[in-house]
Structures are given as structure tokens and as C-alpha cells.
CSV table of C-alpha atoms in Angstrom, one decimal:
chain,number,residue,atom,x,y,z
W,27,MET,CA,-0.1,0.1,0.0
W,28,ALA,CA,2.9,2.4,0.8
W,29,ASN,CA,4.4,1.8,-2.5
W,30,GLU,CA,1.0,2.3,-4.2
W,31,SER,CA,0.6,5.7,-2.4
W,32,PHE,CA,4.0,6.7,-3.6
W,33,LYS,CA,3.1,5.9,-7.1
W,34,THR,CA,-0.1,8.1,-7.0
W,35,ALA,CA,1.4,10.8,-4.7
W,36,TYR,CA,2.4,12.9,-7.9
W,37,GLN,CA,-1.3,13.4,-8.8
W,38,TYR,CA,-1.7,16.0,-6.0
W,39,ILE,CA,0.6,18.5,-7.6
W,40,ILE,CA,0.4,18.2,-11.3
W,41,PRO,CA,-2.0,20.5,-12.9
W,42,LYS,CA,-4.9,18.0,-13.9
W,43,HIS,CA,-7.5,20.3,-15.2
W,44,LEU,CA,-5.0,22.0,-17.6
W,45,ILE,CA,-3.8,18.6,-18.6
W,46,SER,CA,-7.2,17.3,-19.2
W,47,ARG,CA,-8.2,20.4,-21.3
W,48,LEU,CA,-5.2,20.1,-23.5
W,49,VAL,CA,-5.7,16.4,-24.3
W,50,GLY,CA,-9.4,17.4,-24.9
W,51,ARG,CA,-8.1,19.8,-27.8
W,52,LEU,CA,-5.6,17.2,-29.0
W,53,ALA,CA,-8.7,14.5,-29.1
W,54,ALA,CA,-10.9,17.1,-31.1
W,55,ALA,CA,-8.1,17.7,-33.8
W,56,LYS,CA,-9.1,16.9,-37.1
W,57,THR,CA,-5.7,17.7,-38.9
W,58,HIS,CA,-5.1,14.2,-40.5
W,59,TRP,CA,-1.7,13.3,-39.0
W,60,ILE,CA,-2.6,14.3,-35.6
W,61,LYS,CA,-5.8,12.5,-35.5
W,62,GLN,CA,-4.7,9.4,-37.3
W,63,GLY,CA,-1.6,8.9,-35.3
W,64,PHE,CA,-3.6,9.4,-32.1
W,65,ILE,CA,-6.2,6.9,-33.1
W,66,ASN,CA,-3.8,4.3,-34.6
W,67,TRP,CA,-1.6,4.2,-31.5
W,68,PHE,CA,-4.6,4.0,-29.1
W,69,ALA,CA,-6.3,1.3,-30.9
W,70,ALA,CA,-2.9,-0.8,-31.1
W,71,LYS,CA,-2.1,-0.2,-27.5
W,72,TYR,CA,-5.3,-1.1,-25.9
W,73,GLN,CA,-6.1,-3.7,-28.6
W,74,VAL,CA,-9.7,-2.3,-29.4
W,75,ASN,CA,-11.8,-4.5,-31.0
W,76,MET,CA,-12.9,-2.8,-34.0
W,77,ALA,CA,-14.9,-6.0,-35.3
W,78,GLU,CA,-17.8,-4.7,-33.1
W,79,ALA,CA,-17.8,-1.2,-34.0
W,80,ALA,CA,-20.5,0.4,-36.3
W,81,ILE,CA,-17.4,2.0,-38.3
W,82,GLU,CA,-14.6,-0.6,-38.4
W,83,ASP,CA,-11.9,1.3,-40.6
W,84,LEU,CA,-10.0,3.6,-38.1
W,85,ASN,CA,-9.4,6.1,-41.1
W,86,GLN,CA,-13.2,6.8,-41.3
W,87,TYR,CA,-13.1,8.8,-37.9
W,88,ALA,CA,-13.0,12.7,-38.3
W,89,CYS,CA,-11.2,13.0,-34.9
W,90,PHE,CA,-10.0,10.9,-31.8
W,91,ASN,CA,-13.2,11.8,-29.8
W,92,ASP,CA,-15.3,10.2,-32.7
W,93,PHE,CA,-13.3,7.0,-32.4
W,94,PHE,CA,-13.2,7.0,-28.7
W,95,THR,CA,-17.2,7.3,-28.5
W,96,ARG,CA,-17.7,5.2,-31.3
W,97,ALA,CA,-21.0,3.4,-31.8
W,98,LEU,CA,-21.3,-0.4,-31.7
W,99,LYS,CA,-23.3,-2.6,-34.2
W,100,PRO,CA,-26.6,-3.3,-33.4
W,101,ASP,CA,-26.2,-6.8,-32.2
W,102,ALA,CA,-22.8,-6.4,-30.4
W,103,ARG,CA,-24.4,-6.2,-26.9
W,104,PRO,CA,-27.3,-8.3,-26.5
W,105,ILE,CA,-29.5,-7.5,-23.2
W,106,ASP,CA,-29.9,-10.2,-20.6
W,107,ARG,CA,-33.6,-10.4,-20.2
W,108,GLN,CA,-33.4,-12.7,-17.1
W,109,PHE,CA,-32.5,-9.5,-15.2
W,110,ASP,CA,-34.7,-6.5,-14.6
W,111,MET,CA,-31.7,-4.2,-14.7
W,112,MET,CA,-28.9,-4.1,-17.2
W,113,CYS,CA,-25.2,-3.0,-16.8
W,114,PRO,CA,-25.2,0.7,-18.4
W,115,VAL,CA,-21.5,0.4,-19.5
W,116,ASP,CA,-18.6,-1.7,-20.6
W,117,GLY,CA,-16.0,-2.1,-17.9
W,118,GLU,CA,-15.6,-3.9,-14.5
W,119,VAL,CA,-17.1,-3.8,-11.3
W,120,SER,CA,-14.8,-1.5,-8.8
W,121,GLN,CA,-17.2,-2.3,-5.8
W,122,LEU,CA,-20.8,-2.9,-5.2
W,123,GLY,CA,-23.0,-3.6,-2.2
W,124,PRO,CA,-25.0,-2.0,0.6
W,125,ILE,CA,-24.8,1.8,1.6
W,126,ALA,CA,-24.1,1.9,5.3
W,127,GLN,CA,-26.3,5.0,6.4
W,128,ASP,CA,-24.5,7.6,4.6
W,129,SER,CA,-21.3,5.6,3.9
W,130,ILE,CA,-20.2,4.1,0.4
W,131,PHE,CA,-17.2,1.6,0.3
W,132,GLN,CA,-14.4,2.8,-1.9
W,133,ALA,CA,-11.6,0.4,-1.1
W,134,LYS,CA,-10.1,-1.4,1.8
W,135,GLY,CA,-9.5,1.5,4.4
W,136,HIS,CA,-11.6,4.0,2.6
W,137,ASP,CA,-15.1,5.1,2.6
W,138,TYR,CA,-16.9,8.1,1.4
W,139,SER,CA,-20.0,9.9,2.1
W,140,LEU,CA,-23.0,9.6,-0.2
W,141,ALA,CA,-24.3,13.0,0.4
W,142,ARG,CA,-21.0,14.5,-0.5
W,143,LEU,CA,-20.9,12.3,-3.7
W,144,LEU,CA,-24.4,13.7,-4.7
W,145,GLY,CA,-23.5,17.1,-3.6
W,146,ASP,CA,-26.9,17.3,-1.9
W,147,GLU,CA,-27.5,16.3,1.8
W,148,HIS,CA,-31.4,16.1,1.0
W,149,ALA,CA,-30.8,13.8,-1.9
W,150,GLY,CA,-28.5,11.8,0.2
W,151,LYS,CA,-31.2,11.1,2.5
W,152,ASP,CA,-33.3,9.3,-0.2
W,153,PHE,CA,-30.5,6.7,-0.7
W,154,GLN,CA,-29.4,6.1,2.8
W,155,ASP,CA,-28.9,2.5,3.7
W,156,GLY,CA,-29.7,1.6,0.0
W,157,HIS,CA,-27.6,0.0,-2.6
W,158,PHE,CA,-24.6,1.1,-4.8
W,159,ALA,CA,-22.3,-0.1,-7.5
W,160,THR,CA,-19.0,1.5,-8.8
W,161,LEU,CA,-18.5,0.6,-12.4
W,162,TYR,CA,-15.0,1.4,-14.0
W,163,LEU,CA,-14.4,2.2,-17.8
W,164,SER,CA,-10.9,1.4,-18.8
W,165,PRO,CA,-9.6,3.1,-22.0
W,166,LYS,CA,-10.2,0.1,-24.1
W,167,ASP,CA,-13.8,0.1,-23.6
W,168,TYR,CA,-17.0,1.3,-25.1
W,169,HIS,CA,-17.6,4.8,-23.7
W,170,ARG,CA,-21.3,5.5,-24.3
W,171,ILE,CA,-23.5,5.1,-21.1
W,172,HIS,CA,-26.9,3.6,-21.5
W,173,CYS,CA,-30.1,3.5,-19.4
W,174,PRO,CA,-30.2,0.4,-17.4
W,175,VAL,CA,-34.1,0.3,-17.1
W,176,ASP,CA,-37.0,2.2,-18.5
W,177,ALA,CA,-36.9,5.6,-16.8
W,178,THR,CA,-37.9,9.2,-16.9
W,179,LEU,CA,-35.3,12.0,-16.3
W,180,THR,CA,-36.1,14.0,-13.3
W,181,GLY,CA,-33.1,16.2,-12.7
W,182,MET,CA,-29.1,16.7,-13.1
W,183,THR,CA,-26.5,18.3,-10.6
W,184,TYR,CA,-23.0,19.4,-11.8
W,185,ILE,CA,-20.7,19.2,-9.0
W,186,PRO,CA,-17.1,20.8,-9.6
W,187,GLY,CA,-14.0,18.9,-8.1
W,188,ASP,CA,-10.5,17.5,-8.9
W,189,LEU,CA,-9.7,15.4,-11.6
W,190,PHE,CA,-7.6,12.4,-9.9
W,191,SER,CA,-7.4,9.1,-11.9
W,192,VAL,CA,-10.2,6.6,-11.0
W,193,ASN,CA,-8.4,3.3,-11.6
W,194,GLN,CA,-8.1,0.7,-9.0
W,195,VAL,CA,-4.8,1.8,-7.6
W,196,THR,CA,-6.0,5.4,-7.1
W,197,ALA,CA,-9.1,4.0,-5.6
W,198,ARG,CA,-7.1,2.3,-3.0
W,199,THR,CA,-4.7,5.3,-2.3
W,200,ILE,CA,-6.8,8.6,-2.6
W,201,PRO,CA,-9.3,9.2,0.4
W,202,ASN,CA,-12.8,10.4,-0.9
W,203,LEU,CA,-11.9,9.7,-4.4
W,204,PHE,CA,-15.1,9.6,-6.1
W,205,ALA,CA,-16.7,12.3,-3.9
W,206,ARG,CA,-13.8,14.9,-4.4
W,207,ASN,CA,-13.7,14.3,-8.3
W,208,GLU,CA,-15.5,16.5,-10.7
W,209,ARG,CA,-18.9,14.7,-11.5
W,210,LEU,CA,-22.4,14.8,-13.1
W,211,VAL,CA,-25.4,13.5,-11.1
W,212,VAL,CA,-28.4,12.1,-13.0
W,213,TYR,CA,-31.6,11.5,-11.5
W,214,LEU,CA,-34.0,9.1,-13.1
W,215,LYS,CA,-37.5,7.8,-11.8
W,216,THR,CA,-38.3,4.2,-12.5
W,217,GLU,CA,-41.3,2.0,-11.7
W,218,HIS,CA,-39.9,1.2,-8.6
W,219,GLY,CA,-38.4,4.0,-7.4
W,220,PRO,CA,-35.4,6.9,-7.7
W,221,LEU,CA,-32.3,5.9,-9.3
W,222,ALA,CA,-29.1,8.0,-9.4
W,223,MET,CA,-26.3,7.7,-11.9
W,224,VAL,CA,-23.1,9.6,-11.1
W,225,PHE,CA,-20.6,10.4,-14.1
W,226,VAL,CA,-17.4,10.8,-12.7
W,227,GLY,CA,-14.7,12.9,-14.3
W,228,ALA,CA,-11.0,11.9,-14.1
W,229,THR,CA,-7.6,12.8,-15.4
W,230,ILE,CA,-7.7,13.5,-19.1
W,231,VAL,CA,-11.5,13.1,-19.2
W,232,ALA,CA,-11.8,16.0,-21.6
W,233,SER,CA,-15.7,16.4,-21.2
W,234,ILE,CA,-18.8,14.6,-20.1
W,235,GLU,CA,-21.9,15.1,-22.2
W,236,THR,CA,-25.6,13.9,-22.3
W,237,VAL,CA,-28.1,13.2,-24.9
W,238,TRP,CA,-30.4,15.9,-23.5
W,239,SER,CA,-28.1,18.8,-22.8
W,240,GLY,CA,-24.8,18.1,-25.0
W,241,VAL,CA,-21.6,18.8,-23.4
W,242,VAL,CA,-21.9,19.7,-19.8
W,243,THR,CA,-18.3,19.8,-18.7
W,244,PRO,CA,-16.3,21.9,-19.7
W,245,PRO,CA,-17.3,24.6,-19.2
W,246,VAL,CA,-19.3,24.8,-16.1
W,247,GLY,CA,-17.2,26.4,-13.6
W,248,PRO,CA,-16.5,26.3,-9.6
W,249,SER,CA,-20.2,26.0,-8.4
W,250,ILE,CA,-22.6,23.4,-7.9
W,251,HIS,CA,-25.6,23.7,-10.9
W,252,HIS,CA,-28.8,21.9,-10.7
W,253,TRP,CA,-31.2,21.4,-13.6
W,254,SER,CA,-34.9,19.9,-12.9
W,255,TYR,CA,-36.6,18.3,-15.7
W,256,THR,CA,-39.8,17.1,-13.9
W,257,ASP,CA,-41.9,19.2,-16.4
W,258,GLN,CA,-40.3,17.9,-19.6
W,259,ASN,CA,-41.3,14.2,-19.8
W,260,ILE,CA,-37.7,13.0,-21.0
W,261,ALA,CA,-38.1,9.4,-20.9
W,262,PHE,CA,-35.7,6.6,-21.7
W,263,LYS,CA,-36.2,3.1,-22.7
W,264,GLN,CA,-33.7,0.4,-21.3
W,265,ASN,CA,-30.5,0.4,-23.5
W,266,ASP,CA,-31.3,4.0,-24.8
W,267,GLU,CA,-28.2,6.1,-24.8
W,268,LEU,CA,-27.8,8.6,-21.8
W,269,GLY,CA,-24.4,10.3,-22.5
W,270,ARG,CA,-20.6,9.4,-22.9
W,271,PHE,CA,-17.3,10.2,-21.6
W,272,ARG,CA,-14.8,11.7,-23.9
W,273,LEU,CA,-11.9,9.4,-22.5
W,274,GLY,CA,-12.6,7.1,-19.8
W,275,SER,CA,-14.0,7.1,-16.1
W,276,THR,CA,-16.4,5.7,-13.8
W,277,VAL,CA,-20.1,5.6,-13.3
W,278,ILE,CA,-21.8,4.9,-9.7
W,279,MET,CA,-25.2,3.7,-9.3
W,280,VAL,CA,-27.3,4.6,-6.3
W,281,ALA,CA,-30.6,3.0,-5.5
W,282,PRO,CA,-32.8,3.4,-2.4
W,283,LYS,CA,-33.0,0.8,0.6
W,284,GLY,CA,-35.0,-2.4,-0.6
W,285,MET,CA,-35.1,-1.5,-4.3
W,286,LEU,CA,-32.5,-3.8,-5.7
W,287,GLU,CA,-31.1,-7.1,-5.4
W,288,TRP,CA,-27.5,-7.4,-7.3
W,289,ASN,CA,-26.6,-10.0,-9.6
W,290,GLU,CA,-24.9,-12.6,-7.0
W,291,GLN,CA,-22.2,-13.5,-9.8
W,292,LEU,CA,-20.7,-10.2,-9.6
W,293,GLU,CA,-17.9,-8.8,-7.2
W,294,ALA,CA,-15.2,-6.5,-7.3
W,295,GLY,CA,-13.1,-7.0,-10.3
W,296,SER,CA,-16.0,-8.7,-12.3
W,297,PRO,CA,-15.6,-7.6,-16.0
W,298,LEU,CA,-18.8,-6.2,-17.5
W,299,THR,CA,-20.4,-5.6,-20.7
W,300,LEU,CA,-23.2,-3.3,-21.9
W,301,GLY,CA,-26.5,-5.3,-21.4
W,302,GLN,CA,-25.1,-7.9,-18.9
W,303,GLY,CA,-27.5,-8.5,-16.1
W,304,LEU,CA,-26.7,-6.0,-13.2
W,305,ALA,CA,-29.8,-6.4,-10.8
W,306,ASN,CA,-33.4,-7.5,-10.1
W,307,TRP,CA,-35.9,-5.7,-8.3
W,308,ALA,CA,-36.1,-6.7,-4.7
W,309,LYS,CA,-39.0,-9.1,-4.2
W,310,GLU,CA,-41.6,-7.9,-1.8
W,311,GLY,CA,-41.9,-9.7,1.7
């Protein structure tokens, strides 16, 4: 652990926001030699499976961002209908389980506050003693985020913060990691109750965007921002796209007490694919 802490200590002092924004400019560049070199290098380094992409030819992407947020072929991610709730992303389980009052487990020796994660003490009370799942997206993964169940959008909160890396080593060494990074909280209403999905920013995550509001960050600034959609009837079917990361990060799902039963086969480190069975509605009684 001491060795891991040493490896991540530099993140406290580097200009993470500046680096992330500069990488964002590079990722948006359409100059052929810049974008193609970046795409070719990335696809080779991370062994990206282009056979499942809607556009397989690396040369057909206008910029790195278009490649990174590439669409998949319609049949690339079948939905597991044995479960009520599907996994909304590709990635792996960082952690999942019960919320202990206001406390969410991050890694051995580290917990963080649910209310702080959501940036709203009142909203946090709705999910106390509930359920959480932290889903990590690695660079090679598909980076669009989909709706895990049929739901209606009720609100969104932007919370400014830092941009630490969110990989497993950093999760084990940086206290309050997910509650201190920049993040976007999306609130959904399902037939069984509310659901919150937290899109967590990280080092070199150039932006987070949603299908209903476009790019949210940057440029949202140093203050918390709230949006209400209760009067707009913005509805999603299971597997509809909600948003995307321009470079990878983490999604944290939060549900109220007694609402869900996680797939028993999942644990920390379990690989995930979009559409995989994530949870069922809790059985009454």
C-alpha cells in the first residue's frame, strides 16, 4: 500500500485540469496526421476490438473523440432479459453492495459520504442504507452510457471537483476519491423508485456529455449547478443512450433501500459488458 501511495502521490501536484483540457483539444483535432496517429496508436496499445464497431475502419473517424465514443453494431451487446436491470456500460466492477447509512465503500480502508458524492444532503437521505455499484471504464472499453431500465429523467446536478485518476490503484490510495472528483449526477425515476447515476470525471477526461443537454463539462465552473426536468417528460427505454465520456472514467449507481438485488455472480473485479444482467427488483416480503 505504501508503494502504491508513492506511485499516486504525484497526482496531488500536477495541473490535472490543464492537462485534461489540453488532451481534450488534441482529441478534437481534425488535422489528419494528428488524429490518425493518435487513433492508430491508441487502438494498437489497448487492442481495441473494431470488429464490433459500427465503423470498423480507423481512417473513417474525423477525430479521436469520434473514434473513442464510437457506436457499436446493433447486435454487439445483447441484453440479458433474465434480469430487470442491465449494466449501463462496458467495464468492470470496482465495488458494489449496501450503503451503510451515508457511507459508501471505496476500497479497503476508504469510505466516502453519499451526500457528498451527490452534492446534496437532502438527495442523499433518499438513498441512505440503499444500494450502490461502482463501475470502472478502462481506456479500451466502449464509452457510451446507456439507461439500465425504463426511466424518466427528473434532474441533473453538476459538482465541481478535482480530476484524479479513477483506476483501482488510485481508488485504494486517494481518500474520498469519487466524492472529490468533478462529477455529474443524473436522477431517474423508475417504476420501483428513484435511481441516481453519477458520471465521475478523471484525469484527461476531456468532457462529459448527455443526450439531452450536450456537453456539460467543460465549461461549467466552480459552483454546483442543478437542473430540473420534472416538467419535460424526458423518457428513456432500457438501453437508450444517456451520455458519453470523452476519455474514460467511472459510473456510480445508487438506489434506495430495499429496491434492488444485485446479480450474485458479480463482485469487485468482475468484467462487465453493456446489457449484462446487473440487478433485479427486490422481491416484496
